[in-house]
């Protein structure tokens, strides 16, 4: 009997290894498409209608905002965008790491077009007060936003934590901050659209990876928090809320993209050293995409695949996903999630004055 068990185990282990190796091999092979994606991005960017130049100097360069642009997928997208525009865009990186941001900005081609510039804004997006301050600053200084890319994430542990505002920081970064930035910056995106320019919101998450939302316990405040609940439900929060955004803003393009396995900074802050080392090694050895490769694929989806307004679900190669993989909510469910999200993203009183 023990021999049968060990044989089954060996067989299962071999099959698992074979499947994993095949998957990684295939994925690696497909990453070799990078050169053609890069060429296509360079070409596509030159065909996007130039932004309006008739009003202020500020509006002559496209405006791209990257919350989470100081590392990982967001950084890859910002770098690819800067390269293909020859630096001739107003690029705003938002995050907390000013040193990383400066190094990234220094690597961008230097802007020569009117209104083109590159800047960093500090924002700890786990705090609604900080999100509000940053959004207010953007609303005051910008006349339009063409691309709003949202990819902030920070994982210290898998258990429940609490910010000084009493919120779970992973939930805020994965969903609530992204909701707040999208909703409150929408007037600037509408203005871009009215001027005949591109207006696209790009969320890096996991389209189709969420299975079912428990509408009786939005935000996990009643029935309790667990990492697996978050993993099972939160990607669907993004799918569903973008359906509501699209219903309210029929001229704007909303994209929810899965980056696939990217060798990013995601495991760098895990509080348990052994986990940190394990994940870092695992990422390095088995994750096929560098942040640069992922950035090009994701940029391709933003510039080229998402051709018209509505909601787009995008896979790791920047291609559209089959519709049946995505949770489609009823109008009532969308409204419930909308009301919940508005309630959860109000900044504390002291920061509203
Ligand atoms: N990497 C993957 O394999 C993978 C796979 C599937 C899905 N995803 C998803 O893709 C998204 C991006 O992941 P990534 O791999 O690019 O992560 P990453 O390399 O760790 O980058 C995360 C970004 O979020 C920013 N950030 C972290 N905490 C922040 C805070 N409190 N306020 C503002 N910004 C903050 C970081 O900037 P600062 O440090 O400057 O604050 C950084 O720019 C995540 O939602 C992740 O779940 C990733």
CSV table of C-alpha atoms and ligand atoms in Angstrom, one decimal:
chain,number,residue,atom,x,y,z
A,1,UNK,CA,0.0,0.0,0.0
A,2,UNK,CA,2.7,2.5,0.9
A,3,UNK,CA,4.4,1.7,-2.4
A,4,UNK,CA,1.2,2.5,-4.3
A,5,UNK,CA,0.9,5.8,-2.4
A,6,UNK,CA,4.4,6.8,-3.1
A,7,UNK,CA,4.0,5.9,-6.8
A,8,UNK,CA,0.8,8.0,-7.0
A,9,UNK,CA,2.6,10.9,-5.4
A,10,UNK,CA,5.6,10.6,-7.7
A,11,UNK,CA,3.2,10.4,-10.7
A,12,UNK,CA,1.3,13.5,-9.5
A,13,UNK,CA,4.5,15.4,-8.8
A,14,UNK,CA,5.9,14.5,-12.3
A,15,UNK,CA,2.6,15.6,-14.0
A,16,UNK,CA,2.6,18.8,-12.0
A,17,UNK,CA,6.3,19.5,-12.9
A,18,UNK,CA,5.6,18.7,-16.6
A,19,UNK,CA,2.5,21.0,-16.7
A,20,UNK,CA,4.4,23.8,-15.0
A,21,UNK,CA,7.4,23.5,-17.3
A,22,UNK,CA,5.2,23.4,-20.4
A,23,UNK,CA,3.3,26.5,-19.1
A,24,UNK,CA,6.5,28.4,-18.4
A,25,UNK,CA,8.1,27.3,-21.7
A,26,UNK,CA,5.0,28.4,-23.7
A,27,UNK,CA,4.7,31.7,-21.8
A,28,UNK,CA,8.4,32.4,-22.3
A,29,UNK,CA,8.1,31.6,-26.0
A,30,UNK,CA,5.2,34.1,-26.3
A,31,UNK,CA,7.3,36.8,-24.5
A,32,UNK,CA,9.5,36.6,-27.6
A,33,UNK,CA,6.7,38.5,-29.3
A,34,UNK,CA,8.0,41.5,-27.4
A,35,UNK,CA,9.9,42.9,-30.3
A,36,UNK,CA,6.8,43.0,-32.5
A,37,UNK,CA,4.7,44.5,-29.7
A,38,UNK,CA,7.3,47.2,-29.2
A,39,UNK,CA,7.4,48.1,-32.9
A,40,UNK,CA,3.6,48.1,-32.9
A,41,UNK,CA,3.5,50.4,-29.8
A,42,UNK,CA,6.0,52.8,-31.4
A,43,UNK,CA,3.9,52.9,-34.6
A,44,UNK,CA,0.5,53.1,-32.9
A,45,UNK,CA,1.5,56.0,-30.7
A,46,UNK,CA,2.4,58.0,-33.7
A,47,UNK,CA,-1.1,57.4,-35.2
A,48,UNK,CA,-3.1,58.5,-32.1
A,49,UNK,CA,-4.7,61.9,-33.0
A,50,UNK,CA,-2.5,64.6,-31.6
A,51,UNK,CA,-3.9,66.3,-28.5
A,52,UNK,CA,-5.6,69.6,-29.0
A,53,UNK,CA,-3.2,72.5,-29.3
A,54,UNK,CA,-5.7,75.3,-29.7
A,55,UNK,CA,-6.0,76.4,-26.1
A,56,UNK,CA,-3.3,76.5,-23.4
A,57,UNK,CA,0.2,75.4,-23.8
A,58,UNK,CA,-0.5,72.9,-21.0
A,59,UNK,CA,-2.9,70.9,-23.3
A,60,UNK,CA,-0.5,70.4,-26.2
A,61,UNK,CA,1.0,67.3,-24.7
A,62,UNK,CA,-1.0,64.2,-23.7
A,63,UNK,CA,-1.4,63.7,-20.0
A,64,UNK,CA,-0.7,60.2,-18.4
A,65,UNK,CA,-1.1,59.6,-14.7
A,66,UNK,CA,0.4,56.4,-13.1
A,67,UNK,CA,-0.7,55.6,-9.6
A,68,UNK,CA,1.8,52.8,-8.8
A,69,UNK,CA,4.2,54.0,-11.5
A,70,UNK,CA,7.3,53.8,-9.3
A,71,UNK,CA,7.6,50.0,-9.6
A,72,UNK,CA,6.4,46.8,-11.3
A,73,UNK,CA,3.8,46.9,-14.0
A,74,UNK,CA,3.0,50.6,-13.6
A,75,UNK,CA,6.6,51.5,-13.9
A,76,UNK,CA,6.9,49.3,-17.1
A,77,UNK,CA,3.9,51.1,-18.6
A,78,UNK,CA,5.2,54.5,-17.7
A,79,UNK,CA,8.7,53.7,-19.1
A,80,UNK,CA,7.2,52.3,-22.4
A,81,UNK,CA,4.9,55.3,-22.8
A,82,UNK,CA,7.8,57.8,-22.2
A,83,UNK,CA,10.0,55.9,-24.7
A,84,UNK,CA,7.4,55.7,-27.5
A,85,UNK,CA,6.4,59.4,-27.0
A,86,UNK,CA,10.0,60.4,-27.0
A,87,UNK,CA,9.3,62.0,-23.6
A,88,UNK,CA,6.8,64.4,-25.2
A,89,UNK,CA,4.0,63.9,-22.7
A,90,UNK,CA,3.0,65.2,-19.3
A,91,UNK,CA,3.8,62.1,-17.3
A,92,UNK,CA,2.9,62.0,-13.6
A,93,UNK,CA,4.1,59.2,-11.4
A,94,UNK,CA,2.3,58.8,-8.1
A,95,UNK,CA,3.5,56.7,-5.2
A,96,UNK,CA,5.6,57.0,-2.0
A,97,UNK,CA,9.2,56.2,-3.2
A,98,UNK,CA,10.6,59.5,-4.4
A,99,UNK,CA,14.1,58.0,-5.1
A,100,UNK,CA,12.7,55.3,-7.4
A,101,UNK,CA,10.5,57.9,-9.1
A,102,UNK,CA,13.4,60.3,-9.7
A,103,UNK,CA,15.5,57.4,-11.2
A,104,UNK,CA,12.7,56.4,-13.5
A,105,UNK,CA,12.1,60.0,-14.6
A,106,UNK,CA,15.8,60.5,-15.2
A,107,UNK,CA,15.7,57.5,-17.6
A,108,UNK,CA,12.9,59.0,-19.7
A,109,UNK,CA,13.8,60.8,-23.0
A,110,UNK,CA,13.9,64.5,-22.3
A,111,UNK,CA,10.7,66.4,-23.4
A,112,UNK,CA,10.9,68.9,-26.2
A,113,UNK,CA,7.2,69.6,-26.9
A,114,UNK,CA,5.3,72.4,-25.3
A,115,UNK,CA,3.6,71.3,-22.1
A,116,UNK,CA,5.5,68.0,-21.9
A,117,UNK,CA,7.0,67.4,-18.5
A,118,UNK,CA,7.6,64.6,-16.0
A,119,UNK,CA,6.9,64.8,-12.3
A,120,UNK,CA,6.4,62.7,-9.2
A,121,UNK,CA,3.6,63.3,-6.6
A,122,UNK,CA,4.0,61.7,-3.2
A,123,UNK,CA,0.8,60.0,-2.1
A,124,UNK,CA,0.2,57.2,0.4
A,125,UNK,CA,-2.9,55.9,-1.3
A,126,UNK,CA,-3.9,53.7,1.6
A,127,UNK,CA,-5.3,56.9,3.2
A,128,UNK,CA,-8.4,58.5,1.8
A,129,UNK,CA,-7.1,61.9,3.1
A,130,UNK,CA,-3.9,61.5,1.0
A,131,UNK,CA,-5.9,60.4,-2.1
A,132,UNK,CA,-8.1,63.4,-1.7
A,133,UNK,CA,-5.2,65.8,-1.4
A,134,UNK,CA,-3.6,64.3,-4.5
A,135,UNK,CA,-6.8,64.3,-6.5
A,136,UNK,CA,-7.6,67.9,-5.5
A,137,UNK,CA,-4.1,68.9,-6.6
A,138,UNK,CA,-4.6,67.2,-10.0
A,139,UNK,CA,-8.0,68.8,-10.5
A,140,UNK,CA,-6.6,72.2,-9.8
A,141,UNK,CA,-3.5,72.0,-12.0
A,142,UNK,CA,-4.6,69.9,-15.0
A,143,UNK,CA,-7.2,70.6,-17.7
A,144,UNK,CA,-7.4,67.0,-19.0
A,145,UNK,CA,-6.2,63.5,-18.4
A,146,UNK,CA,-5.8,61.1,-21.3
A,147,UNK,CA,-4.6,58.0,-19.5
A,148,UNK,CA,-5.2,57.1,-15.9
A,149,UNK,CA,-3.2,54.0,-15.0
A,150,UNK,CA,-3.9,52.4,-11.6
A,151,UNK,CA,-1.7,49.6,-10.2
A,152,UNK,CA,-0.8,50.4,-6.6
A,153,UNK,CA,-0.3,47.4,-4.3
A,154,UNK,CA,1.7,46.6,-1.2
A,155,UNK,CA,1.8,43.3,0.6
A,156,UNK,CA,3.3,43.1,4.1
A,157,UNK,CA,1.2,40.2,5.3
A,158,UNK,CA,-1.8,38.1,4.3
A,159,UNK,CA,-3.8,38.8,7.5
A,160,UNK,CA,-6.0,41.8,8.3
A,161,UNK,CA,-4.2,45.1,9.0
A,162,UNK,CA,-5.5,48.6,9.7
A,163,UNK,CA,-4.5,52.1,8.6
A,164,UNK,CA,-4.8,55.1,10.8
A,165,UNK,CA,-8.2,55.7,9.1
A,166,UNK,CA,-9.3,52.2,10.3
A,167,UNK,CA,-9.2,50.6,6.8
A,168,UNK,CA,-7.6,47.4,5.5
A,169,UNK,CA,-4.7,48.8,3.4
A,170,UNK,CA,-4.6,45.9,0.9
A,171,UNK,CA,-8.3,46.4,0.1
A,172,UNK,CA,-7.8,50.1,-0.2
A,173,UNK,CA,-4.9,49.8,-2.7
A,174,UNK,CA,-6.5,47.0,-4.7
A,175,UNK,CA,-9.9,48.6,-5.0
A,176,UNK,CA,-11.0,51.7,-3.0
A,177,UNK,CA,-8.2,54.0,-3.9
A,178,UNK,CA,-8.6,53.0,-7.5
A,179,UNK,CA,-12.3,53.7,-7.3
A,180,UNK,CA,-11.7,57.1,-5.8
A,181,UNK,CA,-9.1,58.2,-8.3
A,182,UNK,CA,-11.3,57.0,-11.2
A,183,UNK,CA,-14.5,58.7,-10.0
A,184,UNK,CA,-13.1,61.9,-8.9
A,185,UNK,CA,-10.8,62.5,-11.8
A,186,UNK,CA,-13.5,61.7,-14.3
A,187,UNK,CA,-14.2,65.4,-15.1
A,188,UNK,CA,-10.7,65.7,-16.5
A,189,UNK,CA,-11.1,62.6,-18.6
A,190,UNK,CA,-14.5,63.9,-19.9
A,191,UNK,CA,-12.7,67.1,-20.9
A,192,UNK,CA,-10.1,65.1,-22.8
A,193,UNK,CA,-12.9,63.3,-24.7
A,194,UNK,CA,-14.7,66.5,-25.4
A,195,UNK,CA,-11.5,67.8,-27.0
A,196,UNK,CA,-11.4,64.8,-29.3
A,197,UNK,CA,-8.6,63.1,-27.4
A,198,UNK,CA,-8.1,59.7,-25.9
A,199,UNK,CA,-9.6,59.2,-22.5
A,200,UNK,CA,-8.8,55.8,-21.0
A,201,UNK,CA,-8.8,54.3,-17.4
A,202,UNK,CA,-6.4,51.3,-17.1
A,203,UNK,CA,-6.6,49.1,-14.0
A,204,UNK,CA,-4.0,46.4,-13.5
A,205,UNK,CA,-5.8,43.6,-11.5
A,206,UNK,CA,-7.3,40.3,-12.4
A,207,UNK,CA,-10.3,40.4,-14.8
A,208,UNK,CA,-12.3,37.2,-14.6
A,209,UNK,CA,-10.3,36.0,-11.5
A,210,UNK,CA,-13.1,36.9,-9.1
A,211,UNK,CA,-15.8,34.3,-8.8
A,212,UNK,CA,-18.7,35.8,-6.9
A,213,UNK,CA,-19.3,38.9,-4.9
A,214,UNK,CA,-21.1,38.5,-1.5
A,215,UNK,CA,-23.4,41.5,-1.8
A,216,UNK,CA,-24.5,41.0,1.8
A,217,UNK,CA,-21.0,41.6,3.1
A,218,UNK,CA,-19.4,44.1,0.8
A,219,UNK,CA,-15.9,45.1,2.2
A,220,UNK,CA,-16.0,42.0,4.5
A,221,UNK,CA,-17.1,44.0,7.5
A,222,UNK,CA,-19.9,41.6,8.7
A,223,UNK,CA,-18.7,38.1,8.1
A,224,UNK,CA,-15.0,38.6,8.6
A,225,UNK,CA,-11.9,39.1,6.5
A,226,UNK,CA,-9.7,36.4,5.0
A,227,UNK,CA,-7.0,36.6,2.3
A,228,UNK,CA,-8.8,33.9,0.3
A,229,UNK,CA,-12.1,35.8,0.4
A,230,UNK,CA,-10.3,38.8,-0.9
A,231,UNK,CA,-8.6,36.7,-3.6
A,232,UNK,CA,-11.9,35.1,-4.6
A,233,UNK,CA,-14.0,38.3,-4.6
A,234,UNK,CA,-12.0,41.4,-5.1
A,235,UNK,CA,-11.1,41.0,-8.8
A,236,UNK,CA,-14.8,40.8,-9.5
A,237,UNK,CA,-15.3,44.1,-7.6
A,238,UNK,CA,-13.2,45.7,-10.3
A,239,UNK,CA,-15.0,43.9,-13.1
A,240,UNK,CA,-18.4,45.0,-11.8
A,241,UNK,CA,-17.5,48.6,-10.9
A,242,UNK,CA,-16.0,49.2,-14.3
A,243,UNK,CA,-19.4,48.1,-15.8
A,244,UNK,CA,-21.1,50.8,-13.6
A,245,UNK,CA,-18.5,53.4,-14.6
A,246,UNK,CA,-19.0,52.6,-18.3
A,247,UNK,CA,-22.8,52.9,-17.8
A,248,UNK,CA,-22.4,56.3,-16.3
A,249,UNK,CA,-19.7,57.5,-18.7
A,250,UNK,CA,-20.5,56.1,-22.1
A,251,UNK,CA,-17.7,58.1,-23.9
A,252,UNK,CA,-14.8,56.8,-21.8
A,253,UNK,CA,-12.8,53.6,-22.2
A,254,UNK,CA,-12.3,51.4,-19.1
A,255,UNK,CA,-9.7,48.6,-19.2
A,256,UNK,CA,-9.2,45.9,-16.5
A,257,UNK,CA,-6.0,44.0,-17.3
A,258,UNK,CA,-4.3,40.9,-15.9
A,259,UNK,CA,-0.5,41.4,-16.1
A,260,UNK,CA,0.3,37.7,-15.6
A,261,UNK,CA,3.4,36.7,-13.6
A,262,UNK,CA,5.7,39.7,-13.5
A,263,UNK,CA,9.1,39.8,-11.7
A,264,UNK,CA,8.1,42.9,-9.8
A,265,UNK,CA,8.5,44.3,-6.3
A,266,UNK,CA,5.3,42.7,-5.0
A,267,UNK,CA,7.1,40.3,-2.6
A,268,UNK,CA,9.8,42.7,-1.4
A,269,UNK,CA,7.9,43.8,1.7
A,270,UNK,CA,6.6,40.5,3.1
A,271,UNK,CA,7.1,40.6,6.9
A,272,UNK,CA,8.3,37.0,7.2
A,273,UNK,CA,11.9,36.8,5.8
A,274,UNK,CA,11.6,33.2,4.8
A,275,UNK,CA,8.4,33.9,2.7
A,276,UNK,CA,10.1,37.0,1.3
A,277,UNK,CA,13.1,35.0,0.1
A,278,UNK,CA,11.0,32.1,-1.1
A,279,UNK,CA,8.7,34.4,-3.2
A,280,UNK,CA,11.6,36.4,-4.5
A,281,UNK,CA,13.5,33.3,-5.7
A,282,UNK,CA,10.2,31.8,-7.1
A,283,UNK,CA,9.4,35.1,-8.9
A,284,UNK,CA,12.9,35.3,-10.4
A,285,UNK,CA,13.0,31.7,-11.5
A,286,UNK,CA,9.5,31.1,-12.8
A,287,UNK,CA,7.8,34.4,-13.6
A,288,UNK,CA,8.3,35.0,-17.4
A,289,UNK,CA,7.7,38.7,-17.6
A,290,UNK,CA,10.1,41.5,-16.7
A,291,UNK,CA,8.3,44.8,-15.8
A,292,UNK,CA,9.6,46.1,-19.1
A,293,UNK,CA,8.0,43.3,-21.1
A,294,UNK,CA,4.7,43.5,-19.2
A,295,UNK,CA,4.7,47.3,-19.6
A,296,UNK,CA,4.9,46.9,-23.4
A,297,UNK,CA,2.1,44.3,-23.5
A,298,UNK,CA,-0.1,46.4,-21.2
A,299,UNK,CA,0.6,49.6,-23.2
A,300,UNK,CA,-0.4,47.7,-26.4
A,301,UNK,CA,-3.7,46.9,-24.8
A,302,UNK,CA,-4.3,50.5,-23.7
A,303,UNK,CA,-3.3,52.1,-27.0
A,304,UNK,CA,-4.5,49.6,-29.6
A,305,UNK,CA,-6.7,46.8,-28.3
A,306,UNK,CA,-9.2,49.0,-26.4
A,307,UNK,CA,-10.4,50.7,-29.5
A,308,UNK,CA,-13.7,52.2,-28.4
A,309,UNK,CA,-15.5,53.3,-25.2
A,310,UNK,CA,-16.9,50.6,-22.8
A,311,UNK,CA,-15.2,48.0,-20.7
A,312,UNK,CA,-12.3,45.9,-21.9
A,313,UNK,CA,-10.9,42.8,-20.2
A,314,UNK,CA,-7.3,42.1,-21.1
A,315,UNK,CA,-5.0,39.2,-20.6
A,316,UNK,CA,-1.3,39.1,-19.9
A,317,UNK,CA,-0.4,39.4,-23.6
A,318,UNK,CA,-2.4,42.6,-23.9
A,319,UNK,CA,-5.2,40.7,-25.8
A,320,UNK,CA,-8.9,40.7,-25.2
A,321,UNK,CA,-10.3,38.0,-23.0
A,322,UNK,CA,-13.4,35.9,-23.8
A,323,UNK,CA,-16.5,37.6,-22.5
A,324,UNK,CA,-17.9,34.5,-20.7
A,325,UNK,CA,-14.9,34.7,-18.2
A,326,UNK,CA,-16.1,37.9,-16.7
A,327,UNK,CA,-18.8,38.3,-14.0
A,328,UNK,CA,-21.6,40.4,-15.4
A,329,UNK,CA,-23.6,42.1,-12.6
A,330,UNK,CA,-27.2,43.2,-12.7
A,331,UNK,CA,-28.0,46.9,-12.5
A,332,UNK,CA,-29.1,46.5,-8.9
A,333,UNK,CA,-25.8,44.8,-8.0
A,334,UNK,CA,-23.8,47.5,-9.7
A,335,UNK,CA,-25.7,50.2,-7.8
A,336,UNK,CA,-25.1,48.3,-4.5
A,337,UNK,CA,-21.4,48.2,-5.1
A,338,UNK,CA,-21.3,51.8,-6.2
A,339,UNK,CA,-23.0,53.1,-3.0
A,340,UNK,CA,-20.8,50.9,-0.9
A,341,UNK,CA,-17.7,52.3,-2.7
A,342,UNK,CA,-18.8,55.9,-2.3
A,343,UNK,CA,-19.3,55.4,1.4
A,344,UNK,CA,-15.9,53.7,1.9
A,345,UNK,CA,-13.9,56.4,0.0
A,346,UNK,CA,-15.0,59.5,1.8
A,347,UNK,CA,-12.0,61.3,3.3
A,348,UNK,CA,-12.1,62.0,7.0
A,349,UNK,CA,-13.7,65.3,8.0
A,350,UNK,CA,-10.4,67.0,9.0
A,351,UNK,CA,-9.1,66.6,5.4
A,352,UNK,CA,-12.1,68.1,3.7
A,353,UNK,CA,-11.5,71.7,4.4
B,1,LIG,N1,3.5,41.0,-10.3
B,1,LIG,C1,2.6,40.0,-10.6
B,1,LIG,O1,3.0,38.9,-10.9
B,1,LIG,C2,1.1,40.3,-10.7
B,1,LIG,C3,0.3,39.3,-11.2
B,1,LIG,C4,-1.1,39.5,-11.3
B,1,LIG,C5,-1.6,40.7,-10.8
B,1,LIG,N2,-0.7,41.7,-10.4
B,1,LIG,C6,-1.3,42.9,-9.9
B,1,LIG,O2,-0.7,44.0,-10.5
B,1,LIG,C7,-0.8,45.2,-9.7
B,1,LIG,C8,0.6,45.8,-9.6
B,1,LIG,O3,1.5,44.8,-9.1
B,1,LIG,P1,3.1,45.0,-9.3
B,1,LIG,O4,3.6,43.6,-9.5
B,1,LIG,O5,3.4,46.0,-10.3
B,1,LIG,O6,3.5,45.5,-7.8
B,1,LIG,P2,4.8,46.3,-7.4
B,1,LIG,O7,6.0,46.0,-8.3
B,1,LIG,O8,5.0,46.0,-5.9
B,1,LIG,O9,4.4,47.8,-7.5
B,1,LIG,C9,3.4,48.4,-6.7
B,1,LIG,C10,3.3,49.8,-6.9
B,1,LIG,O10,2.3,50.3,-6.0
B,1,LIG,C11,2.9,51.4,-5.3
B,1,LIG,N3,2.4,51.5,-3.9
B,1,LIG,C12,2.5,50.6,-2.9
B,1,LIG,N4,2.0,51.0,-1.8
B,1,LIG,C13,1.5,52.3,-2.1
B,1,LIG,C14,0.8,53.2,-1.3
B,1,LIG,N5,0.5,53.1,0.0
B,1,LIG,N6,0.4,54.4,-1.9
B,1,LIG,C15,0.7,54.6,-3.2
B,1,LIG,N7,1.3,53.7,-4.0
B,1,LIG,C16,1.7,52.6,-3.4
B,1,LIG,C17,4.4,51.2,-5.3
B,1,LIG,O11,5.0,52.5,-5.2
B,1,LIG,P3,5.7,53.1,-3.9
B,1,LIG,O12,6.6,52.0,-3.3
B,1,LIG,O13,6.4,54.3,-4.4
B,1,LIG,O14,4.6,53.5,-3.0
B,1,LIG,C18,4.6,50.6,-6.7
B,1,LIG,O15,4.7,51.7,-7.6
B,1,LIG,C19,-1.3,44.7,-8.3
B,1,LIG,O16,-2.6,45.0,-8.2
B,1,LIG,C20,-1.1,43.2,-8.4
B,1,LIG,O17,-2.0,42.5,-7.6
B,1,LIG,C21,0.6,41.5,-10.3
